[in-house]
mmCIF file of C-alpha atoms and ligand atoms in Angstrom:
data_model
loop_
_atom_site.group_PDB
_atom_site.id
_atom_site.type_symbol
_atom_site.label_atom_id
_atom_site.label_comp_id
_atom_site.label_asym_id
_atom_site.label_seq_id
_atom_site.Cartn_x
_atom_site.Cartn_y
_atom_site.Cartn_z
ATOM 1 C CA MET A 14 7.385 42.855 275.225
ATOM 2 C CA SER A 15 4.049 41.139 275.505
ATOM 3 C CA PRO A 16 2.375 41.303 278.921
ATOM 4 C CA GLY A 17 1.250 37.756 278.231
ATOM 5 C CA GLN A 18 4.802 36.459 278.292
ATOM 6 C CA PRO A 19 6.244 34.835 281.397
ATOM 7 C CA PRO A 20 8.152 37.288 283.558
ATOM 8 C CA GLY A 21 11.826 36.788 284.223
ATOM 9 C CA ALA A 22 12.436 34.558 281.219
ATOM 10 C CA ALA A 23 15.981 35.020 280.053
ATOM 11 C CA HIS A 24 16.438 36.810 276.797
ATOM 12 C CA ALA A 25 17.349 34.654 273.832
ATOM 13 C CA SER A 26 18.970 36.413 270.945
ATOM 14 C CA ALA A 27 17.322 36.247 267.553
ATOM 15 C CA ALA A 28 20.333 34.390 266.200
ATOM 16 C CA GLY A 29 20.278 31.883 269.046
ATOM 17 C CA ALA A 30 16.588 31.171 268.741
ATOM 18 C CA SER A 31 16.829 30.800 264.991
ATOM 19 C CA ALA A 32 19.591 28.324 265.244
ATOM 20 C CA ALA A 33 17.750 26.430 267.985
ATOM 21 C CA GLY A 34 14.745 26.141 265.704
ATOM 22 C CA ALA A 35 16.846 24.828 262.880
ATOM 23 C CA GLY A 36 18.533 22.360 265.216
ATOM 24 C CA ALA A 37 15.245 21.083 266.577
ATOM 25 C CA ALA A 38 13.976 20.629 263.044
ATOM 26 C CA GLY A 39 16.568 18.029 262.392
ATOM 27 C CA ALA A 40 19.964 19.658 262.008
ATOM 28 C CA GLY A 41 21.201 17.902 265.168
ATOM 29 C CA ALA A 42 22.234 20.597 267.614
ATOM 30 C CA ALA A 43 24.463 18.350 269.693
ATOM 31 C CA GLY A 44 27.534 16.520 268.523
ATOM 32 C CA THR A 45 28.705 19.070 266.019
ATOM 33 C CA SER A 46 30.890 21.035 268.360
ATOM 34 C CA ALA A 47 34.265 19.429 267.721
ATOM 35 C CA GLY A 48 36.755 21.873 266.200
ATOM 36 C CA GLY A 49 36.894 25.635 266.281
ATOM 37 C CA ALA A 50 36.159 26.151 269.977
ATOM 38 C CA GLY A 51 37.386 29.729 269.895
ATOM 39 C CA ALA A 52 35.509 30.495 266.700
ATOM 40 C CA ALA A 53 32.280 28.978 267.957
ATOM 41 C CA GLY A 54 30.810 32.436 268.453
ATOM 42 C CA LEU A 55 27.061 32.340 269.019
ATOM 43 C CA ASP A 56 26.309 29.170 267.088
ATOM 44 C CA PRO A 57 24.661 26.634 269.417
ATOM 45 C CA ARG A 58 25.435 23.866 266.937
ATOM 46 C CA ARG A 59 29.125 24.443 267.608
ATOM 47 C CA ASP A 60 28.695 25.213 271.274
ATOM 48 C CA PRO A 61 26.664 22.589 273.178
ATOM 49 C CA GLU A 62 26.539 24.741 276.313
ATOM 50 C CA LEU A 63 24.966 27.558 274.356
ATOM 51 C CA ALA A 64 22.513 25.058 272.866
ATOM 52 C CA VAL A 65 21.503 23.958 276.357
ATOM 53 C CA ASP A 66 21.197 27.588 277.429
ATOM 54 C CA VAL A 67 18.879 28.352 274.514
ATOM 55 C CA LEU A 68 16.703 25.348 275.384
ATOM 56 C CA LEU A 69 16.509 26.406 279.026
ATOM 57 C CA GLN A 70 15.525 29.898 278.010
ATOM 58 C CA ALA A 71 12.656 28.465 275.983
ATOM 59 C CA LEU A 72 11.414 26.315 278.876
ATOM 60 C CA PRO A 73 9.153 28.906 280.604
ATOM 61 C CA TYR A 74 7.469 29.601 277.288
ATOM 62 C CA ILE A 75 7.046 25.916 276.520
ATOM 63 C CA GLU A 76 5.450 25.427 279.935
ATOM 64 C CA ARG A 77 3.231 28.452 279.564
ATOM 65 C CA PHE A 78 1.894 27.447 276.151
ATOM 66 C CA ARG A 79 1.529 23.710 276.734
ATOM 67 C CA GLY A 80 -1.918 22.736 275.531
ATOM 68 C CA ALA A 81 -2.610 26.271 274.300
ATOM 69 C CA VAL A 82 -4.548 26.723 271.083
ATOM 70 C CA VAL A 83 -2.507 29.030 268.858
ATOM 71 C CA VAL A 84 -4.191 30.119 265.627
ATOM 72 C CA VAL A 85 -1.615 30.982 262.977
ATOM 73 C CA LYS A 86 -2.766 32.869 259.907
ATOM 74 C CA PHE A 87 -0.321 32.152 257.123
ATOM 75 C CA GLY A 88 -0.576 34.890 254.507
ATOM 76 C CA GLY A 89 -0.265 34.167 250.831
ATOM 77 C CA ASN A 90 2.392 36.858 250.650
ATOM 78 C CA ALA A 91 4.489 35.074 253.267
ATOM 79 C CA MET A 92 4.461 31.778 251.349
ATOM 80 C CA GLY A 93 6.432 32.791 248.295
ATOM 81 C CA ASP A 94 9.905 31.680 249.345
ATOM 82 C CA PRO A 95 10.458 27.890 249.474
ATOM 83 C CA GLU A 96 13.029 28.118 252.280
ATOM 84 C CA LEU A 97 10.751 30.253 254.454
ATOM 85 C CA PHE A 98 7.884 27.923 253.636
ATOM 86 C CA ALA A 99 9.916 24.942 254.885
ATOM 87 C CA GLN A 100 10.896 26.878 258.019
ATOM 88 C CA PHE A 101 7.273 27.775 258.659
ATOM 89 C CA ALA A 102 6.387 24.075 258.479
ATOM 90 C CA SER A 103 9.172 23.073 260.872
ATOM 91 C CA ASP A 104 8.179 25.850 263.297
ATOM 92 C CA VAL A 105 4.558 24.680 263.353
ATOM 93 C CA VAL A 106 5.720 21.096 263.876
ATOM 94 C CA LEU A 107 7.986 22.219 266.719
ATOM 95 C CA MET A 108 5.048 24.078 268.310
ATOM 96 C CA HIS A 109 3.036 20.858 268.127
ATOM 97 C CA ARG A 110 5.891 18.731 269.437
ATOM 98 C CA VAL A 111 6.312 20.898 272.537
ATOM 99 C CA GLY A 112 2.626 20.586 273.362
ATOM 100 C CA MET A 113 0.941 23.584 271.779
ATOM 101 C CA ARG A 114 -2.122 23.031 269.637
ATOM 102 C CA PRO A 115 -1.502 25.023 266.468
ATOM 103 C CA VAL A 116 -4.378 25.699 264.067
ATOM 104 C CA VAL A 117 -3.214 26.948 260.666
ATOM 105 C CA VAL A 118 -5.561 29.189 258.670
ATOM 106 C CA HIS A 119 -4.200 30.189 255.291
ATOM 107 C CA GLY A 120 -4.784 32.713 252.581
ATOM 108 C CA GLY A 121 -3.488 32.498 249.062
ATOM 109 C CA GLY A 122 -4.172 35.826 247.366
ATOM 110 C CA PRO A 123 -0.967 35.949 245.310
ATOM 111 C CA GLN A 124 -1.405 32.317 244.258
ATOM 112 C CA ILE A 125 -4.993 33.054 243.152
ATOM 113 C CA ASP A 126 -3.703 36.128 241.275
ATOM 114 C CA GLU A 127 -1.099 33.992 239.556
ATOM 115 C CA TRP A 128 -3.720 31.537 238.320
ATOM 116 C CA LEU A 129 -6.189 34.249 237.357
ATOM 117 C CA GLU A 130 -3.432 35.777 235.281
ATOM 118 C CA LYS A 131 -2.496 32.449 233.704
ATOM 119 C CA LEU A 132 -6.148 32.061 232.780
ATOM 120 C CA GLY A 133 -6.359 35.653 231.527
ATOM 121 C CA LYS A 134 -8.687 36.988 234.243
ATOM 122 C CA GLU A 135 -8.213 40.392 235.907
ATOM 123 C CA SER A 136 -8.567 40.904 239.699
ATOM 124 C CA GLU A 137 -10.264 43.876 241.230
ATOM 125 C CA PHE A 138 -10.052 44.850 244.928
ATOM 126 C CA VAL A 139 -12.432 46.968 246.984
ATOM 127 C CA GLY A 140 -11.376 47.777 250.569
ATOM 128 C CA GLY A 141 -8.729 45.051 250.580
ATOM 129 C CA ARG A 142 -11.150 42.391 249.392
ATOM 130 C CA ARG A 143 -11.225 40.681 246.027
ATOM 131 C CA VAL A 144 -14.299 41.097 243.823
ATOM 132 C CA THR A 145 -15.296 37.522 243.078
ATOM 133 C CA ASP A 146 -17.536 36.428 240.209
ATOM 134 C CA ALA A 147 -18.531 32.784 239.688
ATOM 135 C CA GLU A 148 -15.457 32.000 237.608
ATOM 136 C CA THR A 149 -13.077 33.706 240.065
ATOM 137 C CA LEU A 150 -14.682 31.741 242.887
ATOM 138 C CA GLU A 151 -14.090 28.508 241.002
ATOM 139 C CA ILE A 152 -10.419 29.386 240.511
ATOM 140 C CA ALA A 153 -10.065 30.504 244.160
ATOM 141 C CA GLN A 154 -11.473 27.166 245.312
ATOM 142 C CA MET A 155 -9.124 25.205 243.086
ATOM 143 C CA VAL A 156 -6.071 27.180 244.149
ATOM 144 C CA LEU A 157 -6.812 27.386 247.888
ATOM 145 C CA MET A 158 -8.171 23.893 248.430
ATOM 146 C CA GLY A 159 -6.363 22.010 245.683
ATOM 147 C CA LYS A 160 -2.958 23.656 245.768
ATOM 148 C CA VAL A 161 -2.136 25.883 248.751
ATOM 149 C CA ASN A 162 -3.843 23.748 251.396
ATOM 150 C CA THR A 163 -2.314 20.593 249.982
ATOM 151 C CA ASP A 164 1.162 22.163 249.871
ATOM 152 C CA ILE A 165 0.994 23.191 253.540
ATOM 153 C CA VAL A 166 -0.395 19.828 254.665
ATOM 154 C CA THR A 167 2.248 17.999 252.661
ATOM 155 C CA ALA A 168 5.069 20.108 254.134
ATOM 156 C CA LEU A 169 3.840 19.475 257.694
ATOM 157 C CA ASN A 170 3.393 15.778 257.020
ATOM 158 C CA GLY A 171 7.000 15.621 255.872
ATOM 159 C CA PHE A 172 7.732 15.438 259.618
ATOM 160 C CA GLY A 173 5.243 12.648 260.332
ATOM 161 C CA PRO A 174 1.505 12.023 260.075
ATOM 162 C CA LEU A 175 0.648 15.322 261.761
ATOM 163 C CA ALA A 176 -1.606 17.529 259.674
ATOM 164 C CA LEU A 177 -5.141 17.331 258.332
ATOM 165 C CA GLY A 178 -6.367 19.611 255.544
ATOM 166 C CA LEU A 179 -9.805 21.136 256.001
ATOM 167 C CA ALA A 180 -11.885 23.684 254.138
ATOM 168 C CA GLY A 181 -14.534 25.969 255.549
ATOM 169 C CA THR A 182 -17.021 24.046 253.403
ATOM 170 C CA ASP A 183 -16.425 20.851 255.409
ATOM 171 C CA ALA A 184 -19.338 20.140 257.780
ATOM 172 C CA HIS A 185 -20.270 23.874 257.652
ATOM 173 C CA LEU A 186 -17.027 24.732 259.441
ATOM 174 C CA LEU A 187 -17.263 28.308 258.114
ATOM 175 C CA GLU A 188 -20.862 29.376 257.582
ATOM 176 C CA ALA A 189 -20.819 32.308 255.194
ATOM 177 C CA GLU A 190 -23.148 35.066 254.114
ATOM 178 C CA VAL A 191 -22.774 37.721 251.433
ATOM 179 C CA HIS A 192 -20.220 40.259 252.621
ATOM 180 C CA ASP A 193 -21.216 43.019 250.260
ATOM 181 C CA PRO A 194 -23.221 42.438 247.065
ATOM 182 C CA GLU A 195 -20.681 44.630 245.236
ATOM 183 C CA LEU A 196 -18.019 41.995 245.884
ATOM 184 C CA GLY A 197 -19.873 38.991 244.431
ATOM 185 C CA PHE A 198 -19.074 35.668 246.059
ATOM 186 C CA VAL A 199 -17.034 37.147 248.871
ATOM 187 C CA GLY A 200 -18.310 35.805 252.156
ATOM 188 C CA ALA A 201 -18.458 37.228 255.625
ATOM 189 C CA VAL A 202 -18.262 34.683 258.411
ATOM 190 C CA ARG A 203 -21.780 34.187 259.741
ATOM 191 C CA LYS A 204 -20.805 31.462 262.172
ATOM 192 C CA VAL A 205 -17.922 29.144 262.918
ATOM 193 C CA ASN A 206 -18.903 25.569 263.724
ATOM 194 C CA PRO A 207 -15.760 24.472 265.535
ATOM 195 C CA GLU A 208 -16.497 20.757 266.102
ATOM 196 C CA LEU A 209 -14.346 19.588 263.232
ATOM 197 C CA ILE A 210 -11.385 21.625 264.474
ATOM 198 C CA VAL A 211 -11.917 20.478 268.057
ATOM 199 C CA ARG A 212 -12.038 16.836 266.974
ATOM 200 C CA THR A 213 -8.965 17.243 264.811
ATOM 201 C CA LEU A 214 -7.072 18.708 267.781
ATOM 202 C CA ALA A 215 -8.349 15.892 269.998
ATOM 203 C CA MET A 216 -6.753 13.445 267.541
ATOM 204 C CA ASP A 217 -3.486 15.325 268.161
ATOM 205 C CA LEU A 218 -3.450 16.545 264.561
ATOM 206 C CA ILE A 219 -2.772 20.027 263.193
ATOM 207 C CA PRO A 220 -5.814 21.402 261.348
ATOM 208 C CA VAL A 221 -4.910 23.367 258.204
ATOM 209 C CA ILE A 222 -7.895 25.380 257.031
ATOM 210 C CA ALA A 223 -8.645 26.845 253.586
ATOM 211 C CA THR A 224 -11.061 29.721 253.941
ATOM 212 C CA ILE A 225 -13.794 28.898 251.460
ATOM 213 C CA GLY A 226 -17.091 29.105 253.338
ATOM 214 C CA VAL A 227 -20.596 27.931 252.524
ATOM 215 C CA ASP A 228 -24.084 29.290 253.133
ATOM 216 C CA LEU A 229 -27.039 27.218 254.275
ATOM 217 C CA ASP A 230 -28.132 26.705 250.632
ATOM 218 C CA GLY A 231 -24.774 25.177 249.732
ATOM 219 C CA GLN A 232 -23.391 28.211 247.890
ATOM 220 C CA ALA A 233 -19.623 28.597 248.376
ATOM 221 C CA TYR A 234 -17.928 31.938 249.116
ATOM 222 C CA ASN A 235 -14.355 33.081 249.236
ATOM 223 C CA ILE A 236 -13.673 34.429 252.723
ATOM 224 C CA ASN A 237 -10.763 36.721 253.515
ATOM 225 C CA ALA A 238 -8.357 34.537 255.495
ATOM 226 C CA ASP A 239 -7.790 37.259 258.115
ATOM 227 C CA ASP A 240 -11.544 37.424 258.784
ATOM 228 C CA ALA A 241 -11.720 33.627 258.985
ATOM 229 C CA ALA A 242 -8.673 33.293 261.270
ATOM 230 C CA THR A 243 -10.128 35.928 263.593
ATOM 231 C CA ALA A 244 -13.526 34.240 263.790
ATOM 232 C CA ILE A 245 -11.942 30.821 264.336
ATOM 233 C CA ALA A 246 -9.641 32.123 267.089
ATOM 234 C CA GLU A 247 -12.610 33.774 268.809
ATOM 235 C CA GLU A 248 -14.755 30.646 268.589
ATOM 236 C CA LEU A 249 -11.955 28.460 269.951
ATOM 237 C CA GLY A 250 -11.074 30.972 272.690
ATOM 238 C CA ALA A 251 -7.490 30.732 271.428
ATOM 239 C CA GLU A 252 -4.616 31.657 273.709
ATOM 240 C CA LYS A 253 -2.935 33.402 270.800
ATOM 241 C CA LEU A 254 -3.726 34.567 267.286
ATOM 242 C CA ILE A 255 -0.687 35.244 265.126
ATOM 243 C CA PHE A 256 -0.810 36.811 261.676
ATOM 244 C CA LEU A 257 2.210 36.105 259.484
ATOM 245 C CA THR A 258 2.452 38.714 256.788
ATOM 246 C CA ASP A 259 4.938 40.325 254.407
ATOM 247 C CA VAL A 260 5.756 43.489 256.354
ATOM 248 C CA PRO A 261 7.598 43.883 259.701
ATOM 249 C CA GLY A 262 4.238 44.560 261.414
ATOM 250 C CA LEU A 263 1.929 47.543 261.461
ATOM 251 C CA LEU A 264 3.797 50.515 260.020
ATOM 252 C CA ALA A 265 3.220 54.208 260.706
ATOM 253 C CA ASP A 266 4.116 54.677 257.038
ATOM 254 C CA ALA A 267 3.293 51.681 254.846
ATOM 255 C CA ASN A 268 6.229 52.593 252.590
ATOM 256 C CA ASP A 269 8.804 52.767 255.379
ATOM 257 C CA PRO A 270 9.679 49.366 256.889
ATOM 258 C CA SER A 271 11.572 51.066 259.734
ATOM 259 C CA SER A 272 8.377 52.756 260.995
ATOM 260 C CA LEU A 273 7.220 49.675 262.934
ATOM 261 C CA ILE A 274 4.622 50.261 265.635
ATOM 262 C CA THR A 275 5.248 47.650 268.313
ATOM 263 C CA ARG A 276 1.974 48.063 270.143
ATOM 264 C CA VAL A 277 -1.475 49.358 269.186
ATOM 265 C CA ASP A 278 -4.926 49.343 270.712
ATOM 266 C CA GLY A 279 -8.401 49.577 269.188
ATOM 267 C CA ALA A 280 -8.513 53.363 269.300
ATOM 268 C CA ASP A 281 -5.167 53.632 267.460
ATOM 269 C CA VAL A 282 -6.359 51.209 264.794
ATOM 270 C CA ALA A 283 -9.698 53.013 264.275
ATOM 271 C CA ARG A 284 -7.843 56.312 263.873
ATOM 272 C CA MET A 285 -5.287 54.827 261.474
ATOM 273 C CA ILE A 286 -8.006 53.227 259.314
ATOM 274 C CA SER A 287 -9.992 56.449 259.110
ATOM 275 C CA ASP A 288 -6.965 58.590 258.223
ATOM 276 C CA GLY A 289 -5.761 56.065 255.625
ATOM 277 C CA THR A 290 -2.544 55.027 257.413
ATOM 278 C CA ILE A 291 -3.908 51.480 257.350
ATOM 279 C CA SER A 292 -5.085 50.506 253.880
ATOM 280 C CA GLY A 293 -5.619 47.551 251.540
ATOM 281 C CA GLY A 294 -5.243 44.083 253.056
ATOM 282 C CA MET A 295 -4.150 45.620 256.358
ATOM 283 C CA VAL A 296 -7.704 46.883 256.977
ATOM 284 C CA PRO A 297 -9.397 43.491 257.509
ATOM 285 C CA LYS A 298 -6.271 42.245 259.292
ATOM 286 C CA MET A 299 -6.107 45.025 261.886
ATOM 287 C CA SER A 300 -9.893 45.150 262.309
ATOM 288 C CA GLY A 301 -9.726 41.428 263.008
ATOM 289 C CA CYS A 302 -6.910 41.862 265.529
ATOM 290 C CA VAL A 303 -8.905 44.395 267.504
ATOM 291 C CA ARG A 304 -12.092 42.324 267.379
ATOM 292 C CA ALA A 305 -10.300 39.163 268.512
ATOM 293 C CA ILE A 306 -8.660 40.808 271.503
ATOM 294 C CA GLY A 307 -12.078 42.083 272.598
ATOM 295 C CA HIS A 308 -13.641 38.626 272.235
ATOM 296 C CA GLY A 309 -11.610 36.366 274.465
ATOM 297 C CA VAL A 310 -8.453 35.708 272.439
ATOM 298 C CA GLY A 311 -5.486 35.909 274.848
ATOM 299 C CA SER A 312 -3.110 37.887 272.671
ATOM 300 C CA VAL A 313 -2.850 38.946 269.050
ATOM 301 C CA HIS A 314 0.364 39.532 267.122
ATOM 302 C CA LEU A 315 1.210 40.653 263.625
ATOM 303 C CA ILE A 316 4.654 39.416 262.586
ATOM 304 C CA ASP A 317 6.893 39.290 259.540
ATOM 305 C CA GLY A 318 6.571 35.939 257.784
ATOM 306 C CA ARG A 319 9.694 36.748 255.758
ATOM 307 C CA ARG A 320 11.876 36.590 258.851
ATOM 308 C CA PRO A 321 13.424 33.150 259.432
ATOM 309 C CA HIS A 322 11.708 31.184 262.236
ATOM 310 C CA VAL A 323 9.708 34.236 263.255
ATOM 311 C CA LEU A 324 7.029 32.025 264.849
ATOM 312 C CA LEU A 325 9.545 30.557 267.276
ATOM 313 C CA LEU A 326 10.944 34.011 267.994
ATOM 314 C CA GLU A 327 7.470 35.191 268.923
ATOM 315 C CA LEU A 328 6.458 32.125 270.910
ATOM 316 C CA LEU A 329 9.613 30.895 272.614
ATOM 317 C CA THR A 330 11.717 33.990 273.257
ATOM 318 C CA ASP A 331 11.079 37.401 274.722
ATOM 319 C CA ALA A 332 12.448 39.125 271.659
ATOM 320 C CA GLY A 333 9.697 41.617 270.831
ATOM 321 C CA VAL A 334 8.827 40.915 267.210
ATOM 322 C CA GLY A 335 6.268 42.751 265.103
ATOM 323 C CA THR A 336 3.168 44.432 266.446
ATOM 324 C CA MET A 337 1.229 43.384 269.503
ATOM 325 C CA VAL A 338 -2.429 44.386 269.588
ATOM 326 C CA ALA A 339 -3.505 45.433 273.053
ATOM 327 C CA ALA A 340 -7.002 45.593 274.494
ATOM 328 C CA ALA A 341 -6.495 49.038 275.989
ATOM 329 C CA PRO A 342 -3.794 51.649 276.612
ATOM 330 C CA PRO A 343 -1.011 50.325 278.912
ATOM 331 C CA GLN A 344 -2.169 52.119 282.065
ATOM 332 C CA GLN A 345 -5.642 50.525 281.860
ATOM 333 C CA GLU A 346 -4.396 47.039 281.295
ATOM 334 C CA SER A 347 -4.003 44.636 284.172
ATOM 335 C CA ALA A 348 -0.944 42.395 284.036
ATOM 336 C CA ARG A 349 -1.860 39.119 282.386
HETATM 337 P P1 LIG B 428 -1.546 39.022 253.742
HETATM 338 O O1 LIG B 428 -3.008 39.025 254.147
HETATM 339 O O2 LIG B 428 -1.175 37.945 252.805
HETATM 340 O O3 LIG B 428 -0.646 39.072 254.931
HETATM 341 P P2 LIG B 428 -2.123 41.647 252.557
HETATM 342 O O4 LIG B 428 -1.572 42.166 251.282
HETATM 343 O O5 LIG B 428 -3.578 41.333 252.599
HETATM 344 O O6 LIG B 428 -1.236 40.371 252.947
HETATM 345 O O7 LIG B 428 -1.823 42.692 253.722
HETATM 346 C C1 LIG B 428 -0.509 43.143 253.980
HETATM 347 C C2 LIG B 428 -0.206 44.439 253.203
HETATM 348 O O8 LIG B 428 -0.899 45.546 253.776
HETATM 349 C C3 LIG B 428 1.221 44.882 253.242
HETATM 350 O O9 LIG B 428 2.006 44.192 252.300
HETATM 351 C C4 LIG B 428 1.147 46.371 252.943
HETATM 352 O O10 LIG B 428 1.326 46.619 251.574
HETATM 353 C C5 LIG B 428 -0.290 46.740 253.251
HETATM 354 N N1 LIG B 428 -0.418 47.826 254.231
HETATM 355 C C6 LIG B 428 -1.299 48.841 254.152
HETATM 356 N N2 LIG B 428 -1.188 49.689 255.184
HETATM 357 C C7 LIG B 428 -0.187 49.226 255.964
HETATM 358 C C8 LIG B 428 0.424 49.690 257.186
HETATM 359 N N3 LIG B 428 0.037 50.804 257.816
HETATM 360 N N4 LIG B 428 1.428 48.934 257.704
HETATM 361 C C9 LIG B 428 1.852 47.805 257.100
HETATM 362 N N5 LIG B 428 1.314 47.335 255.934
HETATM 363 C C10 LIG B 428 0.317 48.025 255.360
HETATM 364 MG MG1 LIG B 429 -4.753 39.723 253.204
#
């Protein structure tokens, strides 16, 4: 359980919260309770009292996060399934509707891979980051800005005129520099210029950000979306940074999904990176988590984007989902 969560909030079951999310997204929770009283079970759509209970349980969380900037990193691996993609969109819209200020930062690695393959180009990774020559950069830009960003914005705008697509190249939003010459046009974030995000939020819109950055000479770079989400959350002083990925959270054994670690701190992460327990794309992700928590981000969570309505589970219930990254071991941490 996150220390950042309101104390005393009643526990909502995963099933209850899921169904509440679906109801709020348009399924019409009330008015469907007619027959089958005895068989209603735990379905709030059949049991209006349960529906009300679920809403009341969410209330402390809604109050706590009203106005809060919540940066959500949507991983390319978590976007594959159309149903989950639609649920992600409705969850982000629900966050916005209850007064949070979500900022979506997205990756698109698998989608870039797919297009590189279609075009007959091989991908190479070093330390979890893609080696990017000029042609790969061009394809990454087309896929991230032209396809993935547009798909997310379109899904969100299916609920109303709510989302605005941005790229790190817009108004120098993500100023980049060479990350490592060995990686080609892979950028490290030199600076985040947050004005465009701040103005978008002030217009009550949801910014959706593709992580292509630009240097001061106008050269574009592909930036790892975890690095970008971390830097953006830090610059905004976000209340929360949530990484949606394709594993249950940080695992003690990457091949064993039941080995979930529910809480880690910086020392744990450093040890697990050096002994190889954390590898591949998890390296920039966990390094980012630790950096963010040390730089003013309220709380950082790594959660399973394949789990239905996992965002609402994390934000509006006290069901402990995924991995929470802590600033320090429990005994050194003051209650927040
Ligand atoms: P994304 O950035 O789209 O969420 P990545 O592939 O970059 O996805 O990072 C997630 C991947 O990291 C997981 O699918 C898993 O294969 C890998 N990984 C490496 N070490 C670990 C670990 N200790 N726990 C969980 N996942 C790990
Ligand atoms: Mg990644």
